[in-house]
PDB file of C-alpha atoms in Angstrom:
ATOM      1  CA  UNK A  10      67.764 -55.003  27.668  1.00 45.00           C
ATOM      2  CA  UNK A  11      64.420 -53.164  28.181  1.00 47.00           C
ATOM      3  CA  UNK A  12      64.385 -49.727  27.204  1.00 53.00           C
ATOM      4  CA  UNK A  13      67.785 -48.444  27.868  1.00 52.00           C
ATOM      5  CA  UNK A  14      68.548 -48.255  23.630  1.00 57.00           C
ATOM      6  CA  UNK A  15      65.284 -45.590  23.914  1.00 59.00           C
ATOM      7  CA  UNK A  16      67.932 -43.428  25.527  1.00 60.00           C
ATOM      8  CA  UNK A  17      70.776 -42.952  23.191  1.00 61.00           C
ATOM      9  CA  UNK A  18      68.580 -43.835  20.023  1.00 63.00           C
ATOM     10  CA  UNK A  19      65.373 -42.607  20.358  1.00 68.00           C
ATOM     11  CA  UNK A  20      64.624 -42.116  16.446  1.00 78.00           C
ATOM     12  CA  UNK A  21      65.724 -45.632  15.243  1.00 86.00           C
ATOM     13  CA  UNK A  22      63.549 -48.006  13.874  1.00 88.00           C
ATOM     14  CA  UNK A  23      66.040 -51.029  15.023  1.00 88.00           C
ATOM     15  CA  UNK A  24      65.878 -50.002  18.539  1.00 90.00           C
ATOM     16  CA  UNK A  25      62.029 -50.178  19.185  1.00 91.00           C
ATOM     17  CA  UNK A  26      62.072 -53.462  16.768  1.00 90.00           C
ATOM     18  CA  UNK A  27      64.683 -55.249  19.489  1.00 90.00           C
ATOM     19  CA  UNK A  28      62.700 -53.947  22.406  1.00 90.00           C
ATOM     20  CA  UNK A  29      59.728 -55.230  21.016  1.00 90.00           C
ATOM     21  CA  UNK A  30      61.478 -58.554  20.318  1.00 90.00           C
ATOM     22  CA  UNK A  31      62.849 -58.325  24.005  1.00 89.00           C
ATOM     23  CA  UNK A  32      59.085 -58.318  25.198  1.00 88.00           C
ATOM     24  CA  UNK A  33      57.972 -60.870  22.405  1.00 88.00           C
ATOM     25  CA  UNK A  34      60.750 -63.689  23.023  1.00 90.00           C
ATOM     26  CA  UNK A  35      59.176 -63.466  27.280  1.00 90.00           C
ATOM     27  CA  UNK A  36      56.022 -63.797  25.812  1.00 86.00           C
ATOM     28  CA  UNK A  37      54.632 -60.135  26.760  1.00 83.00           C
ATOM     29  CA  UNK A  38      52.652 -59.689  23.694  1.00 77.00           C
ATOM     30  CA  UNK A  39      50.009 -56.956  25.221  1.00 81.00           C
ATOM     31  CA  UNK A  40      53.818 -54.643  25.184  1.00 85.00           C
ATOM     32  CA  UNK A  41      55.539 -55.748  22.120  1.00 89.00           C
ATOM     33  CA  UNK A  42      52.502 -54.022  19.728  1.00 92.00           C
ATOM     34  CA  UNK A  43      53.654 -49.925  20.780  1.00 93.00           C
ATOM     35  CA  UNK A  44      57.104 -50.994  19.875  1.00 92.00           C
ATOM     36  CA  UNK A  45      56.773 -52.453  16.720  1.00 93.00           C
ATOM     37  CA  UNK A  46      54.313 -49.985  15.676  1.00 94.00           C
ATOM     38  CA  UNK A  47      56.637 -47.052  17.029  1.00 93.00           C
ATOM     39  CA  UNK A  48      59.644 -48.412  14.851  1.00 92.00           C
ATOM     40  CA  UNK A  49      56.717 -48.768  11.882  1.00 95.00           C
ATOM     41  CA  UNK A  50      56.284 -44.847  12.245  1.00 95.00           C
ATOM     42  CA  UNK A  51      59.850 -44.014  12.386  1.00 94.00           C
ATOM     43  CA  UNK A  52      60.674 -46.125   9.115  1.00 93.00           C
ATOM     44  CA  UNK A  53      56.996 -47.425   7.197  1.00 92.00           C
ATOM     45  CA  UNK A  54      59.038 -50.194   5.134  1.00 91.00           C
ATOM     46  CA  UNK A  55      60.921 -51.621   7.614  1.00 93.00           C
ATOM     47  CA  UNK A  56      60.285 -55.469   6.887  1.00 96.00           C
ATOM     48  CA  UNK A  57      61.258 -57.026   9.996  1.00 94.00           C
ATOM     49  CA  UNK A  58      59.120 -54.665  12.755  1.00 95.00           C
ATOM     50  CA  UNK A  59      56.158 -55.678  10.100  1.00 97.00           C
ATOM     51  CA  UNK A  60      57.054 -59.331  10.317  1.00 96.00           C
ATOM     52  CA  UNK A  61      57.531 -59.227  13.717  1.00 95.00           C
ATOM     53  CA  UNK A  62      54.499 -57.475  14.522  1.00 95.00           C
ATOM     54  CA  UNK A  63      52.142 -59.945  12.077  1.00 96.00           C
ATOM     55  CA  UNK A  64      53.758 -62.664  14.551  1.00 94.00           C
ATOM     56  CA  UNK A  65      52.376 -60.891  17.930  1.00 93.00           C
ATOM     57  CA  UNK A  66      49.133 -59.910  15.575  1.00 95.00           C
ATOM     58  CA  UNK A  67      48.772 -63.712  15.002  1.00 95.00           C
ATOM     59  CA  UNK A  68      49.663 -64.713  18.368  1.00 91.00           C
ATOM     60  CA  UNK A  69      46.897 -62.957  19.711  1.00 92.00           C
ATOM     61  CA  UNK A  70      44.337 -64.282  16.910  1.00 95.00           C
ATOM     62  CA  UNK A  71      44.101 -61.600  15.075  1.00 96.00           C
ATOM     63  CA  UNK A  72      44.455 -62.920  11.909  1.00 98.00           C
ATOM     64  CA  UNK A  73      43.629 -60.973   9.270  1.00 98.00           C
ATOM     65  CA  UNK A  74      45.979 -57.892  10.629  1.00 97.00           C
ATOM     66  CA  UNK A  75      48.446 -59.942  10.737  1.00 98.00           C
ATOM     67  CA  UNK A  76      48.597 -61.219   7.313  1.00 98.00           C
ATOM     68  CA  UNK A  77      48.582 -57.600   6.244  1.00 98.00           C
ATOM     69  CA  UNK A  78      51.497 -57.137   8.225  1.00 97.00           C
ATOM     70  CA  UNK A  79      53.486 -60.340   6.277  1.00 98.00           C
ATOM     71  CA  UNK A  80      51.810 -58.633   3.225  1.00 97.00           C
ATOM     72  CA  UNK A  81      53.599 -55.744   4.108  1.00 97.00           C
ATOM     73  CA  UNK A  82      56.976 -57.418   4.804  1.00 97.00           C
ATOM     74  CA  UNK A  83      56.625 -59.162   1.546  1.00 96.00           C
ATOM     75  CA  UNK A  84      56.491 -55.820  -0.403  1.00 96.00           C
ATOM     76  CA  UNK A  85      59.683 -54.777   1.056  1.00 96.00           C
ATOM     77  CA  UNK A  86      61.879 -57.581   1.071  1.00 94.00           C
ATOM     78  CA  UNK A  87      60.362 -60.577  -1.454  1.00 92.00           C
ATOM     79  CA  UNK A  88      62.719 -62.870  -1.353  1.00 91.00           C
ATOM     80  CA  UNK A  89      62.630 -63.233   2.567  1.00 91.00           C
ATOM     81  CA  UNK A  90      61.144 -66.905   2.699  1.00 91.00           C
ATOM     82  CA  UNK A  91      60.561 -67.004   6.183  1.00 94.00           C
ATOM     83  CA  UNK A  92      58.272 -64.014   5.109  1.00 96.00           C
ATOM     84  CA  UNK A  93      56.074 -66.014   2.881  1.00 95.00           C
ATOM     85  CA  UNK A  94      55.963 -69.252   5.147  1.00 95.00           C
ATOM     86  CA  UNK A  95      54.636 -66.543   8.095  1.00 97.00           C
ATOM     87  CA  UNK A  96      51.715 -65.294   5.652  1.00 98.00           C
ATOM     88  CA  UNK A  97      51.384 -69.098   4.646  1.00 97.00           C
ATOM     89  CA  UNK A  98      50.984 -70.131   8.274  1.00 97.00           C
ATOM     90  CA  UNK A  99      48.436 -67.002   8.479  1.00 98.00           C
ATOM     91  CA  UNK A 100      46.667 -68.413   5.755  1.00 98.00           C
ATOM     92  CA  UNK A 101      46.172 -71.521   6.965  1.00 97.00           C
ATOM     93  CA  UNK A 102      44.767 -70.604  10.488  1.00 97.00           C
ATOM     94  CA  UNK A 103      42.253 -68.649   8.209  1.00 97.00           C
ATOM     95  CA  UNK A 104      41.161 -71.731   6.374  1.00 97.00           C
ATOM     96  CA  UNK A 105      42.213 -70.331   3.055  1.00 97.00           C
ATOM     97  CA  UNK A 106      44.922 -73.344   2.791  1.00 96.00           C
ATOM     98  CA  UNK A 107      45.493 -73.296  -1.382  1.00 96.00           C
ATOM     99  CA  UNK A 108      47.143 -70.279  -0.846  1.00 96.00           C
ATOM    100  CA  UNK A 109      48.812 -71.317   2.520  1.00 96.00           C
ATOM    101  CA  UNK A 110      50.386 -74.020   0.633  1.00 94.00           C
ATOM    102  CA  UNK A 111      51.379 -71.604  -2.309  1.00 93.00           C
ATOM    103  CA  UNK A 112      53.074 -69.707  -0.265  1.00 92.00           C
ATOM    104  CA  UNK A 113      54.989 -72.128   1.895  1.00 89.00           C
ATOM    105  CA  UNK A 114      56.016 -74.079  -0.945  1.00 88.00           C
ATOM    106  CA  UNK A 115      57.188 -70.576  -3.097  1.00 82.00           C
ATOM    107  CA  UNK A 116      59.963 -70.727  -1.220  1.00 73.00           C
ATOM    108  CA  UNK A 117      60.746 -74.429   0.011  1.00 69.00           C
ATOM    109  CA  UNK A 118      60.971 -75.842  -3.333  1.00 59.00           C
TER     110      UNK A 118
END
């Protein structure tokens, strides 16, 4: 894939998200961040790029960016569960596990 949707849609959101996933699913986190945040710029509430970037943020242990990024997610599209189970997960590396469970359980139940 790499960067070849850059070309023909340079102001979409969607393309810099897939890049970014391109890079994520090889397990090139240090080069997934620029796209994620690049398709953040382009369109602020786009759910996915934030839920995708909280995954690289966590990846890399960095926790509490991350769960603002789920946060953010959340905001835009609440009744994502796989949202909530992220932050959950994010929550639960952090220690804070009553509201890891809270969270994980919002949406399995």
């Amino acid at each position: 894939m790499g960067r070849c949707g850059l070309k023909k849609s340079p102001d979409k959101a969607r393309v810099y998200n897939a890049i970014g996933m391109y890079y994520y699913t090889r397990q090139r986190p240090d080069e997934v961040i620029p796209f994620f945040q690049q398709g953040l710029y382009l369109q602020p509430g786009y759910a996915f790029a934030h839920n995708n970037l909280g995954l690289c943020l966590l990846g890399k242990g960095r926790i509490n960016e991350a769960i603002e990024e789920f946060r953010q997610a959340i905001m835009a599209k609440p009744f994502r569960g796989m949202y909530h189970v992220n932050i959950g997960i994010a929550y639960w590396k952090k220690g804070l596990h009553k509201q890891a469970k809270k969270e994980i359980q919002s949406f399995l139940f």
